[in-house]
Each structure stands twice: as C-alpha cells, then as structure tokens.
Amino acid sequence: MYKFWGKVRRHNQRGRKLGFPTANINLKKKIPEGIYISKTRIKKTICGSLTFIGQAKTFGEIRFHAEIYILDFDQNIYGKWISIELIKRIRGNKKFNSAKELIKQMEKDEETARTYFKNLPS
C-alpha cells in the first residue's frame, strides 16, 4: 500500500491527553487521508499500530501530517527515526462533534487493529 518514514517530533500532545499517545511525523508524500492499520519499525523492532493521515478536522488543524499510535508501546521516541507501512485503510478522515465522540471511535479503531493482528497466521 504505502510506506514512509520520518523523525518523531513533538506536537501538542493531544493524543496523550485523549489516551492515545501518538508519534507525529511530517509527510513528504501525499497519501489519502484516513485511519490505517499499520506496522511501525523502531530500530529493529516492528510493532502493530494505527496511523492517522491528514488534517485533524475535529480540532480545526490544517496541517497535513501523520500520527502513529503504536499498540502496547510506552517509550519516549522523540527525535528517533521510525518507518511506517500502511496495511489497510479502515476509514476516512472525519470531523467529530466532540473529543468524547472521537475517543469512542478511536477505541473502535483500536479494536479493529487488534483483531486484525490477532488473526494473522503465525
């Protein structure tokens, strides 16, 4: 599908406040907006992840970027290079009426990703 890489940078840490800490990277190539099941490589480790591509419409942002929520991961990777492989688009970008509504959808997206990775053949 798509592959890209970048250096993790600090943004406004909104994902952390919502309960979904993300690694933010700038995008050099145009990728269709939406939420993707993905794999993220950090050094030699590959982790299941969810990747948001686009503008954070719910919060009125116009900057086009990637936010990567790495499943079961809790390390400081600011300034580190990561690579992302988008596997499957699960929905488009959408403006939600509230942060609470967005969190509910993110929980559903996370469950979709976990089910996907759990059902992969060994």
PDB file of C-alpha atoms in Angstrom:
ATOM      1  CA  MET A   1       0.000   0.000   0.000  1.00  0.00           C
ATOM      2  CA  TYR A   2       2.188   2.900   1.275  1.00  0.00           C
ATOM      3  CA  LYS A   3       5.471   3.137   3.168  1.00  0.00           C
ATOM      4  CA  PHE A   4       7.105   6.231   4.619  1.00  0.00           C
ATOM      5  CA  TRP A   5       9.472   7.271   7.383  1.00  0.00           C
ATOM      6  CA  GLY A   6      10.339  10.286   9.429  1.00  0.00           C
ATOM      7  CA  LYS A   7      11.707  11.676  12.639  1.00  0.00           C
ATOM      8  CA  VAL A   8       9.280  11.730  15.574  1.00  0.00           C
ATOM      9  CA  ARG A   9       8.627  15.295  16.630  1.00  0.00           C
ATOM     10  CA  ARG A  10       6.800  16.998  19.445  1.00  0.00           C
ATOM     11  CA  HIS A  11       3.464  18.496  18.628  1.00  0.00           C
ATOM     12  CA  ASN A  12       0.718  19.448  21.074  1.00  0.00           C
ATOM     13  CA  GLN A  13       0.498  16.018  22.795  1.00  0.00           C
ATOM     14  CA  ARG A  14      -3.267  15.915  22.279  1.00  0.00           C
ATOM     15  CA  GLY A  15      -3.199  12.157  21.602  1.00  0.00           C
ATOM     16  CA  ARG A  16      -1.628  11.542  25.013  1.00  0.00           C
ATOM     17  CA  LYS A  17      -4.345  13.663  26.658  1.00  0.00           C
ATOM     18  CA  LEU A  18      -7.018  11.624  24.843  1.00  0.00           C
ATOM     19  CA  GLY A  19      -5.470   8.330  25.995  1.00  0.00           C
ATOM     20  CA  PHE A  20      -3.856   7.513  22.642  1.00  0.00           C
ATOM     21  CA  PRO A  21      -0.264   8.822  22.617  1.00  0.00           C
ATOM     22  CA  THR A  22       0.975   9.234  19.069  1.00  0.00           C
ATOM     23  CA  ALA A  23       4.279   9.628  17.291  1.00  0.00           C
ATOM     24  CA  ASN A  24       3.931  12.623  14.971  1.00  0.00           C
ATOM     25  CA  ILE A  25       5.885  12.909  11.752  1.00  0.00           C
ATOM     26  CA  ASN A  26       5.752  15.242   8.780  1.00  0.00           C
ATOM     27  CA  LEU A  27       4.773  13.724   5.459  1.00  0.00           C
ATOM     28  CA  LYS A  28       6.626  14.424   2.238  1.00  0.00           C
ATOM     29  CA  LYS A  29       4.265  12.425   0.025  1.00  0.00           C
ATOM     30  CA  LYS A  30       0.538  12.728  -0.463  1.00  0.00           C
ATOM     31  CA  ILE A  31      -1.332   9.756   0.962  1.00  0.00           C
ATOM     32  CA  PRO A  32      -5.147   9.556   1.060  1.00  0.00           C
ATOM     33  CA  GLU A  33      -6.494  10.837   4.378  1.00  0.00           C
ATOM     34  CA  GLY A  34      -7.849   8.335   6.874  1.00  0.00           C
ATOM     35  CA  ILE A  35      -7.091   5.785   9.549  1.00  0.00           C
ATOM     36  CA  TYR A  36      -4.918   2.817   8.624  1.00  0.00           C
ATOM     37  CA  ILE A  37      -3.859  -0.411  10.274  1.00  0.00           C
ATOM     38  CA  SER A  38      -0.084  -0.244  10.073  1.00  0.00           C
ATOM     39  CA  LYS A  39       3.246  -1.659  11.149  1.00  0.00           C
ATOM     40  CA  THR A  40       5.821   0.637  12.690  1.00  0.00           C
ATOM     41  CA  ARG A  41       9.538  -0.102  12.778  1.00  0.00           C
ATOM     42  CA  ILE A  42      11.618   1.449  15.540  1.00  0.00           C
ATOM     43  CA  LYS A  43      15.230   0.382  15.053  1.00  0.00           C
ATOM     44  CA  LYS A  44      14.874  -3.413  14.652  1.00  0.00           C
ATOM     45  CA  THR A  45      11.523  -3.746  16.427  1.00  0.00           C
ATOM     46  CA  ILE A  46       8.282  -3.954  14.441  1.00  0.00           C
ATOM     47  CA  CYS A  47       5.059  -3.075  16.260  1.00  0.00           C
ATOM     48  CA  GLY A  48       1.405  -3.146  15.298  1.00  0.00           C
ATOM     49  CA  SER A  49      -0.025   0.339  15.039  1.00  0.00           C
ATOM     50  CA  LEU A  50      -2.804   2.604  13.860  1.00  0.00           C
ATOM     51  CA  THR A  51      -1.870   5.555  11.674  1.00  0.00           C
ATOM     52  CA  PHE A  52      -3.859   8.722  11.075  1.00  0.00           C
ATOM     53  CA  ILE A  53      -3.064  10.562   7.852  1.00  0.00           C
ATOM     54  CA  GLY A  54      -4.458  14.011   7.212  1.00  0.00           C
ATOM     55  CA  GLN A  55      -5.684  17.132   8.943  1.00  0.00           C
ATOM     56  CA  ALA A  56      -7.123  16.874  12.468  1.00  0.00           C
ATOM     57  CA  LYS A  57     -10.502  18.298  11.439  1.00  0.00           C
ATOM     58  CA  THR A  58     -12.076  17.839  14.874  1.00  0.00           C
ATOM     59  CA  PHE A  59      -9.562  20.325  16.260  1.00  0.00           C
ATOM     60  CA  GLY A  60      -9.536  22.699  13.279  1.00  0.00           C
ATOM     61  CA  GLU A  61      -5.998  21.887  12.143  1.00  0.00           C
ATOM     62  CA  ILE A  62      -4.984  22.470   8.544  1.00  0.00           C
ATOM     63  CA  ARG A  63      -1.512  20.878   8.722  1.00  0.00           C
ATOM     64  CA  PHE A  64      -1.344  17.585   6.775  1.00  0.00           C
ATOM     65  CA  HIS A  65       0.708  15.027   8.743  1.00  0.00           C
ATOM     66  CA  ALA A  66       0.851  11.502  10.182  1.00  0.00           C
ATOM     67  CA  GLU A  67       0.103  10.465  13.754  1.00  0.00           C
ATOM     68  CA  ILE A  68       1.039   6.912  14.693  1.00  0.00           C
ATOM     69  CA  TYR A  69      -0.495   5.164  17.712  1.00  0.00           C
ATOM     70  CA  ILE A  70       1.762   2.193  18.457  1.00  0.00           C
ATOM     71  CA  LEU A  71      -0.098  -0.627  20.204  1.00  0.00           C
ATOM     72  CA  ASP A  72       1.241  -1.717  23.607  1.00  0.00           C
ATOM     73  CA  PHE A  73       4.139   0.738  23.428  1.00  0.00           C
ATOM     74  CA  ASP A  74       5.217   3.224  26.070  1.00  0.00           C
ATOM     75  CA  GLN A  75       8.665   4.630  25.329  1.00  0.00           C
ATOM     76  CA  ASN A  76       9.942   8.107  24.597  1.00  0.00           C
ATOM     77  CA  ILE A  77      10.899   8.151  20.915  1.00  0.00           C
ATOM     78  CA  TYR A  78      11.040  11.910  20.280  1.00  0.00           C
ATOM     79  CA  GLY A  79      13.824  12.613  17.813  1.00  0.00           C
ATOM     80  CA  LYS A  80      14.043   8.962  16.695  1.00  0.00           C
ATOM     81  CA  TRP A  81      13.544   7.820  13.100  1.00  0.00           C
ATOM     82  CA  ILE A  82      10.682   5.407  12.503  1.00  0.00           C
ATOM     83  CA  SER A  83       9.261   3.795   9.379  1.00  0.00           C
ATOM     84  CA  ILE A  84       5.614   3.018   8.805  1.00  0.00           C
ATOM     85  CA  GLU A  85       3.982   0.549   6.464  1.00  0.00           C
ATOM     86  CA  LEU A  86       0.274   1.174   5.905  1.00  0.00           C
ATOM     87  CA  ILE A  87      -1.515  -2.150   5.559  1.00  0.00           C
ATOM     88  CA  LYS A  88      -5.228  -1.465   5.342  1.00  0.00           C
ATOM     89  CA  ARG A  89      -7.377   1.681   5.366  1.00  0.00           C
ATOM     90  CA  ILE A  90     -10.206   1.203   7.837  1.00  0.00           C
ATOM     91  CA  ARG A  91     -11.987   4.554   7.487  1.00  0.00           C
ATOM     92  CA  GLY A  92     -11.704   8.040   6.122  1.00  0.00           C
ATOM     93  CA  ASN A  93     -10.879  11.226   8.000  1.00  0.00           C
ATOM     94  CA  LYS A  94     -13.867  12.685   9.784  1.00  0.00           C
ATOM     95  CA  LYS A  95     -14.692  15.708  11.911  1.00  0.00           C
ATOM     96  CA  PHE A  96     -16.238  14.651  15.230  1.00  0.00           C
ATOM     97  CA  ASN A  97     -18.553  16.846  17.305  1.00  0.00           C
ATOM     98  CA  SER A  98     -16.508  16.391  20.474  1.00  0.00           C
ATOM     99  CA  ALA A  99     -13.332  14.851  21.866  1.00  0.00           C
ATOM    100  CA  LYS A 100     -15.530  12.281  23.646  1.00  0.00           C
ATOM    101  CA  GLU A 101     -17.062  11.193  20.321  1.00  0.00           C
ATOM    102  CA  LEU A 102     -13.573  10.957  18.782  1.00  0.00           C
ATOM    103  CA  ILE A 103     -12.309   8.812  21.688  1.00  0.00           C
ATOM    104  CA  LYS A 104     -15.218   6.361  21.209  1.00  0.00           C
ATOM    105  CA  GLN A 105     -14.292   5.986  17.528  1.00  0.00           C
ATOM    106  CA  MET A 106     -10.591   5.615  18.357  1.00  0.00           C
ATOM    107  CA  GLU A 107     -11.442   2.793  20.758  1.00  0.00           C
ATOM    108  CA  LYS A 108     -13.329   1.049  17.922  1.00  0.00           C
ATOM    109  CA  ASP A 109     -10.411   1.627  15.545  1.00  0.00           C
ATOM    110  CA  GLU A 110      -8.001   0.157  18.097  1.00  0.00           C
ATOM    111  CA  GLU A 111     -10.190  -2.931  18.491  1.00  0.00           C
ATOM    112  CA  THR A 112     -10.289  -3.347  14.700  1.00  0.00           C
ATOM    113  CA  ALA A 113      -6.479  -3.208  14.569  1.00  0.00           C
ATOM    114  CA  ARG A 114      -6.045  -5.621  17.476  1.00  0.00           C
ATOM    115  CA  THR A 115      -8.432  -8.097  15.837  1.00  0.00           C
ATOM    116  CA  TYR A 116      -6.526  -7.780  12.568  1.00  0.00           C
ATOM    117  CA  PHE A 117      -3.159  -8.524  14.192  1.00  0.00           C
ATOM    118  CA  LYS A 118      -4.583 -11.310  16.373  1.00  0.00           C
ATOM    119  CA  ASN A 119      -5.973 -13.106  13.320  1.00  0.00           C
ATOM    120  CA  LEU A 120      -2.757 -13.039  11.301  1.00  0.00           C
ATOM    121  CA  PRO A 121      -1.393 -16.528  10.590  1.00  0.00           C
ATOM    122  CA  SER A 122       1.703 -17.356  12.607  1.00  0.00           C
TER     123      SER A 122
END
